[in-house]
Short mmCIF file of C-alpha atoms and ligand atoms in Angstrom, two decimals:
data_model
loop_
_atom_site.label_atom_id
_atom_site.label_comp_id
_atom_site.label_asym_id
_atom_site.label_seq_id
_atom_site.Cartn_x
_atom_site.Cartn_y
_atom_site.Cartn_z
CA MET A 15 -4.95 -14.43 9.36
CA ARG A 16 -1.46 -15.88 8.85
CA ILE A 17 1.19 -13.16 9.13
CA GLY A 18 4.68 -13.31 7.66
CA ILE A 19 7.35 -11.05 9.17
CA ILE A 20 10.20 -9.53 7.14
CA GLY A 21 13.30 -8.81 9.28
CA ALA A 22 13.95 -10.63 12.56
CA GLY A 23 14.88 -7.55 14.58
CA HIS A 24 13.71 -5.71 17.68
CA ILE A 25 10.22 -4.58 16.69
CA ALA A 26 9.51 -7.84 14.86
CA GLY A 27 9.79 -9.51 18.27
CA LYS A 28 7.19 -7.17 19.76
CA MET A 29 4.86 -7.94 16.86
CA ALA A 30 5.40 -11.71 17.23
CA MET A 31 4.68 -11.49 20.97
CA THR A 32 1.47 -9.59 20.18
CA LEU A 33 0.35 -12.00 17.44
CA ASN A 34 0.89 -14.93 19.80
CA GLN A 35 -1.77 -13.49 22.09
CA MET A 36 -4.30 -12.64 19.37
CA HIS A 37 -7.18 -14.90 18.35
CA THR A 38 -7.71 -13.45 14.89
CA ALA A 39 -4.11 -13.59 13.65
CA SER A 40 -1.01 -15.73 14.05
CA ALA A 41 2.73 -15.31 13.53
CA TYR A 42 3.00 -17.93 10.79
CA ALA A 43 6.36 -17.18 9.14
CA VAL A 44 9.50 -15.10 9.56
CA ALA A 45 12.12 -14.20 6.96
CA SER A 46 15.63 -13.03 7.72
CA ARG A 47 18.68 -12.40 5.56
CA ASP A 48 20.20 -15.15 7.67
CA LEU A 49 18.42 -18.52 7.90
CA GLN A 50 19.92 -19.28 11.30
CA ARG A 51 18.55 -16.00 12.69
CA ALA A 52 15.15 -16.75 11.19
CA ARG A 53 15.19 -20.19 12.84
CA GLU A 54 16.15 -18.76 16.22
CA PHE A 55 13.45 -16.10 15.98
CA ALA A 56 10.89 -18.71 14.91
CA GLY A 57 11.89 -20.91 17.84
CA GLN A 58 11.65 -18.04 20.30
CA TRP A 59 8.18 -17.03 19.16
CA ASN A 60 6.75 -20.41 18.18
CA ILE A 61 6.53 -19.52 14.48
CA GLU A 62 5.84 -22.35 12.03
CA LYS A 63 8.03 -21.31 9.07
CA ALA A 64 11.51 -19.77 8.98
CA TYR A 65 12.97 -18.47 5.72
CA GLY A 66 16.52 -17.37 4.91
CA SER A 67 15.37 -14.93 2.24
CA TYR A 68 12.56 -12.40 2.17
CA GLU A 69 11.53 -13.32 -1.36
CA GLU A 70 11.24 -17.01 -0.50
CA MET A 71 8.72 -16.23 2.24
CA LEU A 72 6.66 -14.18 -0.21
CA ASP A 73 6.34 -17.27 -2.42
CA ASP A 74 4.63 -19.13 0.42
CA PRO A 75 0.93 -19.14 -0.55
CA GLN A 76 -0.07 -19.50 3.14
CA VAL A 77 1.21 -16.00 4.00
CA GLU A 78 -1.83 -13.68 4.01
CA LEU A 79 -0.31 -10.43 5.31
CA VAL A 80 3.31 -9.30 5.48
CA TYR A 81 4.67 -7.11 8.29
CA VAL A 82 7.73 -5.20 7.03
CA ALA A 83 10.02 -4.56 10.02
CA THR A 84 13.28 -3.47 8.37
CA PRO A 85 15.08 -0.08 8.51
CA HIS A 86 13.39 2.93 6.87
CA SER A 87 15.62 2.95 3.78
CA LEU A 88 14.47 -0.56 2.84
CA HIS A 89 10.71 -0.23 3.33
CA TYR A 90 10.15 0.79 -0.29
CA GLU A 91 12.05 -2.17 -1.72
CA HIS A 92 10.48 -4.69 0.66
CA ALA A 93 6.90 -3.41 0.47
CA ARG A 94 7.20 -3.22 -3.33
CA MET A 95 8.40 -6.81 -3.44
CA CYS A 96 5.31 -7.83 -1.43
CA LEU A 97 2.89 -5.90 -3.65
CA LEU A 98 4.42 -7.36 -6.83
CA LYS A 99 3.84 -10.83 -5.36
CA GLY A 100 0.24 -9.87 -4.51
CA LYS A 101 0.84 -9.93 -0.73
CA PRO A 102 -0.98 -7.40 1.49
CA VAL A 103 1.46 -5.21 3.45
CA LEU A 104 1.64 -3.64 6.90
CA CYS A 105 4.82 -1.53 6.61
CA GLU A 106 6.56 -0.05 9.66
CA LYS A 107 6.93 3.69 10.08
CA THR A 108 8.52 5.78 8.76
CA PHE A 109 6.74 4.53 5.65
CA THR A 110 9.46 5.19 3.05
CA ALA A 111 12.60 7.30 2.54
CA ASN A 112 10.64 10.06 0.80
CA ALA A 113 7.26 11.03 -0.64
CA ALA A 114 8.13 9.88 -4.17
CA GLN A 115 8.67 6.35 -2.88
CA ALA A 116 5.44 6.50 -0.86
CA LYS A 117 3.48 7.63 -3.92
CA ALA A 118 5.00 4.89 -6.07
CA LEU A 119 3.99 2.23 -3.51
CA ILE A 120 0.47 3.62 -3.19
CA ASP A 121 0.08 3.74 -6.97
CA LEU A 122 1.28 0.14 -7.20
CA ALA A 123 -1.14 -0.99 -4.48
CA ARG A 124 -3.99 0.64 -6.41
CA GLU A 125 -2.87 -0.75 -9.74
CA ARG A 126 -2.58 -4.31 -8.35
CA ASN A 127 -5.52 -3.93 -5.98
CA VAL A 128 -3.42 -5.13 -3.04
CA PHE A 129 -3.80 -3.89 0.53
CA LEU A 130 -1.11 -1.55 1.86
CA THR A 131 -0.88 0.43 5.09
CA GLU A 132 1.64 2.14 7.36
CA ALA A 133 2.30 0.62 10.78
CA ILE A 134 2.17 3.95 12.61
CA TRP A 135 0.52 2.08 15.44
CA THR A 136 -0.70 5.07 17.49
CA ARG A 137 -3.13 5.90 14.67
CA TYR A 138 -5.03 2.63 15.24
CA LEU A 139 -5.35 2.78 19.04
CA PRO A 140 -8.85 3.12 20.51
CA PHE A 141 -7.38 5.44 23.14
CA SER A 142 -6.13 7.78 20.40
CA LYS A 143 -9.74 8.01 19.23
CA THR A 144 -10.84 8.75 22.82
CA ILE A 145 -8.39 11.68 22.94
CA VAL A 146 -9.55 13.05 19.57
CA ASP A 147 -13.21 12.63 20.58
CA LEU A 148 -12.66 14.47 23.88
CA VAL A 149 -11.14 17.44 22.07
CA ASN A 150 -13.87 17.41 19.40
CA ASP A 151 -16.52 17.22 22.15
CA GLY A 152 -15.23 20.54 23.49
CA VAL A 153 -13.84 19.45 26.90
CA ILE A 154 -11.03 22.01 26.55
CA GLY A 155 -13.17 24.56 24.71
CA THR A 156 -11.77 25.75 21.41
CA PRO A 157 -8.42 24.02 20.77
CA ARG A 158 -5.57 26.50 20.27
CA MET A 159 -2.17 25.06 21.10
CA LEU A 160 -0.59 21.61 21.15
CA THR A 161 2.84 20.66 22.43
CA ALA A 162 4.37 17.20 22.11
CA GLY A 163 7.80 15.72 22.57
CA LEU A 164 9.54 12.38 22.42
CA GLY A 165 13.07 11.47 23.42
CA TYR A 166 15.14 8.33 23.97
CA PRO A 167 18.92 8.05 24.33
CA ILE A 168 19.37 5.85 21.23
CA ALA A 169 21.83 7.88 19.14
CA ASP A 170 24.47 5.15 19.17
CA LYS A 171 22.23 2.54 17.49
CA GLU A 172 23.38 1.77 13.94
CA ARG A 173 19.84 2.17 12.56
CA ILE A 174 19.67 5.69 14.03
CA ARG A 175 23.25 6.79 13.18
CA ASP A 176 23.37 5.64 9.58
CA LEU A 177 22.26 8.10 6.89
CA ASN A 178 22.11 5.16 4.44
CA LEU A 179 19.38 3.56 6.60
CA CYS A 180 17.48 6.89 6.79
CA GLY A 181 18.45 7.26 10.42
CA GLY A 182 17.97 10.27 12.68
CA SER A 183 15.46 11.58 15.16
CA LEU A 184 12.84 12.79 12.66
CA TYR A 185 12.29 9.40 11.02
CA ASP A 186 12.56 7.34 14.17
CA LEU A 187 10.71 9.55 16.67
CA GLY A 188 9.55 12.76 14.96
CA VAL A 189 6.72 10.98 13.18
CA TYR A 190 4.97 10.34 16.52
CA PRO A 191 4.38 13.98 17.53
CA ILE A 192 3.63 14.83 13.89
CA ASN A 193 0.98 12.11 13.70
CA PHE A 194 -0.32 13.11 17.15
CA ALA A 195 -0.74 16.72 15.98
CA ARG A 196 -2.38 15.68 12.72
CA MET A 197 -4.78 13.31 14.50
CA VAL A 198 -5.90 15.98 16.96
CA PHE A 199 -5.55 19.21 14.97
CA GLY A 200 -6.06 17.89 11.44
CA CYS A 201 -4.02 18.65 8.37
CA ASP A 202 -4.84 22.22 7.36
CA VAL A 203 -1.28 23.38 8.01
CA ALA A 204 -0.43 26.80 6.60
CA ARG A 205 3.25 26.92 7.56
CA ALA A 206 5.97 24.79 9.11
CA THR A 207 9.08 26.22 10.73
CA SER A 208 11.78 24.03 12.17
CA THR A 209 15.38 23.52 13.13
CA CYS A 210 17.62 20.58 13.96
CA THR A 211 21.06 19.71 15.24
CA LYS A 212 22.98 17.17 13.20
CA GLY A 213 25.40 14.45 14.25
CA GLU A 214 28.71 13.66 12.58
CA THR A 215 27.06 11.11 10.25
CA GLY A 216 24.72 13.80 8.90
CA VAL A 217 21.48 12.60 10.53
CA ASP A 218 19.38 14.89 12.74
CA LEU A 219 19.90 14.15 16.44
CA GLN A 220 17.39 16.65 17.80
CA ASN A 221 14.74 18.72 16.12
CA SER A 222 12.04 21.20 16.86
CA ILE A 223 9.08 21.69 14.53
CA THR A 224 6.26 24.23 14.71
CA LEU A 225 3.15 23.84 12.58
CA SER A 226 0.93 26.90 12.17
CA TYR A 227 -2.60 26.00 11.10
CA ALA A 228 -4.71 28.04 8.73
CA ASP A 229 -7.21 28.81 11.53
CA GLY A 230 -4.51 30.00 13.95
CA LYS A 231 -3.93 26.78 15.90
CA MET A 232 -0.32 25.92 16.59
CA ALA A 233 1.52 22.65 17.23
CA VAL A 234 5.01 22.82 18.74
CA MET A 235 6.99 19.59 18.77
CA GLN A 236 10.47 18.35 19.62
CA THR A 237 12.22 15.00 19.42
CA THR A 238 15.68 13.87 20.44
CA VAL A 239 17.72 10.68 20.21
CA LEU A 240 20.19 12.07 22.77
CA CYS A 241 18.10 11.90 25.93
CA ALA A 242 14.89 10.72 27.51
CA ASN A 243 12.12 13.26 27.94
CA ASP A 244 8.61 13.33 29.39
CA ARG A 245 6.92 12.09 26.14
CA GLN A 246 3.90 14.22 26.98
CA GLY A 247 1.40 15.66 24.60
CA ILE A 248 -0.55 18.68 25.88
CA ILE A 249 -3.59 19.96 24.03
CA SER A 250 -4.77 23.36 25.23
CA GLY A 251 -7.99 25.21 24.54
CA ASP A 252 -9.65 28.34 25.86
CA LYS A 253 -11.44 26.36 28.63
CA GLY A 254 -8.70 23.97 29.74
CA TYR A 255 -6.09 21.46 28.71
CA LEU A 256 -5.54 17.74 28.36
CA ILE A 257 -2.20 16.14 29.27
CA VAL A 258 -1.54 12.87 27.45
CA ASP A 259 0.99 10.44 28.89
CA ASN A 260 2.62 9.39 26.60
CA ILE A 261 2.29 10.17 22.90
CA ASN A 262 4.31 7.06 21.96
CA ASN A 263 1.92 4.72 23.80
CA PRO A 264 -0.92 6.75 25.35
CA GLN A 265 -1.91 5.31 28.72
CA GLU A 266 -3.62 8.20 30.45
CA ALA A 267 -5.11 11.60 29.65
CA VAL A 268 -5.75 14.10 32.45
CA LEU A 269 -8.16 16.98 31.92
CA TYR A 270 -7.61 20.32 33.70
CA ASP A 271 -9.73 23.45 33.55
CA ALA A 272 -8.27 26.89 32.82
CA ASP A 273 -7.61 27.35 36.58
CA HIS A 274 -5.40 24.23 36.58
CA THR A 275 -7.93 22.20 38.59
CA GLU A 276 -8.03 18.53 37.67
CA ILE A 277 -11.44 17.68 36.17
CA ALA A 278 -11.13 14.07 34.97
CA ARG A 279 -8.76 11.20 34.20
CA TYR A 280 -9.13 8.86 31.24
CA HIS A 281 -7.32 5.54 30.93
CA CYS A 282 -6.27 3.34 28.07
CA PRO A 283 -8.25 0.09 27.96
CA GLU A 284 -6.34 -3.12 28.70
CA GLN A 285 -4.38 -4.20 25.64
CA ILE A 286 -1.74 -6.74 24.56
CA SER A 287 0.92 -4.30 23.33
CA GLY A 288 -1.32 -2.00 21.33
CA PHE A 289 0.04 -3.47 18.07
CA GLU A 290 -3.03 -5.71 17.85
CA TYR A 291 -5.22 -2.83 16.68
CA GLN A 292 -3.21 -2.16 13.52
CA VAL A 293 -3.34 -5.90 12.75
CA GLU A 294 -7.11 -5.94 13.34
CA ALA A 295 -7.46 -2.95 10.99
CA CYS A 296 -5.54 -4.86 8.29
CA ILE A 297 -7.67 -7.97 8.75
CA ASP A 298 -10.86 -5.95 8.53
CA ALA A 299 -9.75 -4.14 5.37
CA ILE A 300 -8.46 -7.27 3.62
CA ARG A 301 -11.61 -9.28 4.45
CA ASN A 302 -13.65 -6.42 2.99
CA ASN A 303 -11.51 -6.13 -0.17
CA ARG A 304 -10.20 -2.68 0.72
CA ILE A 305 -6.65 -1.60 -0.08
CA GLU A 306 -6.30 0.92 2.78
CA THR A 307 -7.63 1.55 6.28
CA PRO A 308 -9.63 4.53 7.54
CA TYR A 309 -7.16 4.93 10.43
CA MET A 310 -4.22 5.86 8.21
CA PRO A 311 -5.45 6.48 4.65
CA HIS A 312 -2.88 6.44 1.85
CA GLN A 313 -3.28 10.19 1.32
CA GLU A 314 -2.43 10.88 4.95
CA THR A 315 0.72 8.74 4.78
CA LEU A 316 1.68 10.67 1.65
CA ARG A 317 1.06 14.09 3.27
CA VAL A 318 3.25 13.11 6.25
CA MET A 319 6.02 11.98 3.88
CA GLU A 320 5.75 15.32 2.02
CA LEU A 321 6.13 17.17 5.32
CA LEU A 322 9.20 15.09 6.21
CA ASP A 323 10.69 15.83 2.76
CA SER A 324 10.18 19.57 3.27
CA LEU A 325 11.72 19.48 6.76
CA ARG A 326 14.78 17.58 5.50
CA LYS A 327 15.13 20.06 2.66
CA GLU A 328 15.16 22.91 5.17
CA TRP A 329 17.81 21.09 7.23
CA GLY A 330 19.94 20.08 4.24
CA ILE A 331 19.55 16.34 4.91
CA LYS A 332 19.56 14.16 1.82
CA PHE A 333 19.38 10.38 2.06
CA PRO A 334 21.25 8.20 -0.45
CA ALA A 335 17.83 6.59 -1.10
CA ASP A 336 16.64 9.95 -2.51
CA ASN A 337 18.89 9.35 -5.52
CA THR A 338 17.77 5.76 -6.13
CA PRO A 339 15.52 5.40 -9.17
CA LEU A 340 12.00 4.15 -8.34
N1 NAP B 20 6.18 0.76 16.16
C1 NAP B 20 7.14 0.93 17.04
O1 NAP B 20 6.90 1.10 18.23
C2 NAP B 20 8.56 0.86 16.58
C3 NAP B 20 9.60 0.80 17.51
C4 NAP B 20 10.90 0.65 17.05
C5 NAP B 20 11.14 0.60 15.69
N2 NAP B 20 10.09 0.70 14.81
C6 NAP B 20 10.32 0.66 13.37
O2 NAP B 20 10.58 -0.69 13.01
C7 NAP B 20 11.55 -0.73 11.97
C8 NAP B 20 12.71 -1.60 12.41
O3 NAP B 20 13.23 -1.11 13.62
P1 NAP B 20 13.93 -2.10 14.71
O4 NAP B 20 14.16 -1.29 15.92
O5 NAP B 20 13.18 -3.35 14.81
O6 NAP B 20 15.34 -2.34 13.98
P2 NAP B 20 16.30 -3.60 14.10
O7 NAP B 20 16.20 -4.21 15.44
O8 NAP B 20 17.62 -3.12 13.62
O9 NAP B 20 15.71 -4.64 13.06
C9 NAP B 20 15.66 -4.37 11.68
C10 NAP B 20 15.82 -5.68 10.93
O10 NAP B 20 15.82 -5.37 9.53
C11 NAP B 20 16.57 -6.34 8.84
N3 NAP B 20 17.48 -5.70 7.88
C12 NAP B 20 17.46 -5.90 6.55
N4 NAP B 20 18.40 -5.19 5.93
C13 NAP B 20 19.07 -4.53 6.90
C14 NAP B 20 20.19 -3.65 6.89
N5 NAP B 20 20.80 -3.30 5.75
N6 NAP B 20 20.62 -3.16 8.05
C15 NAP B 20 20.01 -3.49 9.20
N7 NAP B 20 18.93 -4.32 9.28
C16 NAP B 20 18.48 -4.84 8.13
C17 NAP B 20 17.35 -7.14 9.89
O11 NAP B 20 16.71 -8.39 9.99
P3 NAP B 20 17.33 -9.72 9.34
O12 NAP B 20 18.81 -9.58 9.46
O13 NAP B 20 16.73 -10.75 10.19
O14 NAP B 20 16.89 -9.79 7.92
C18 NAP B 20 17.15 -6.36 11.16
O15 NAP B 20 17.11 -7.20 12.30
C19 NAP B 20 11.89 0.74 11.66
O16 NAP B 20 11.08 1.16 10.63
C20 NAP B 20 11.53 1.47 12.94
O17 NAP B 20 11.19 2.82 12.78
C21 NAP B 20 8.83 0.82 15.24
#
C-alpha cells in the first residue's frame, strides 16, 4: 500500500523509517508546508514524491493511505481534508482537539465510507494483546489496581508549550496511560478525579488522574513533561502483579506473586519500530472495505476524547480550537 505522509516532522521520520522496512507498505509521498523541506525529507527516506502543499498530495491518485503527523490542533482539519478527497486516514494521537471534532470526523468517515483510525500505536501492538490476555487469563488473580506513568523533559518544545497547538502533558503523554488502563481494565469507568499543574502558557505540565471503575477497580496515572520517569505500568490483582516496562513501548512484562517472588518474564517479539502494526491494521481494514479497525474502534477514540474534554474542563484548560466551528 502506498502511504502519503502529511507533515515532515519528527514522528513522520519514524514512520518513514518503519515503512522502508515493511514489505506490505511503502513511503510513497510526503507533503510539507515547505517544498524544500518535503524534498529533503523525501531524499532522506527514499520517498518517490515530495509535495509543497498537503492538498496537492491528496490529489495524487497513487496515494492509498494518508498518515497525518501534524500537531494535535490540526488533526481535524487535515484528516477532514483527506476524507473529503476520499483518502483513508491514519491520524496521529491525540486524535483531535476535542470530542466534537472527533465525532464530526467519524460521522464524515461513515457518510463517505472512507477508512479512518487513530494512530495510538500501543493499541495495535501484539505485545499489548499479550499483556491483556495474561490479565484476562487470571495470572494475577482478580485485577484490582493499576498504576501507570509517563514522563519526558520536553516542556520547552513549541508543540508542547503552545496552547494553540493543543500542547501540554495530557495530549502528548497522558493518552498513553489512559489507553493502557482502558485496554487492560476496560471502559466501565464510574468516576474520574484529577489534578494538574499548569505552565505560563496555560497548558498542563504535569497531571495525575484516577479512574474508579464501576466494579471497584482503580487506575491511578500520572504524566509529566518536566522530567523523565520510570514509564512503568503495574497491574495488581489479589494473587500477584505484572510490571510492564514501558507503557509507551512495552518491551517486557514481569509477573510476581503476592509474596513478591518473580514467577515469569514475557518479552516483546522482534519488531521494526512497532509502528508497522498500526499500518498493517489499516491495510487489512482497507482491503476488507472496513472504515475502522478492531484495535481502536471509532467509539473508543470518541470515549477517550470525551474523557480528555472532561479532564480539561476540571482543570480550566480551553484550547482556541474549541471555539472553531466544525
Ligand atoms: N506515536 C508516537 O510515538 C508519537 C511520538 C511523538 C509525537 N507523536 C504525535 O505526532 C504528532 C506530531 O508530533 P511531532 O513530534 O512529529 O511534531 P513535529 O516534529 O513538530 O512535527 C509536526 C509537523 O507538523 C507540520 N505542521 C503543520 N502545521 C504546523 C504548525 N502550525 N506548527 C507546527 N508544525 C506544523 C510540520 O511539518 P511541515 O512543516 O513539513 O508541514 C511539522 O514538522 C502529534 O500528534 C504527536 O502527539 C506521536
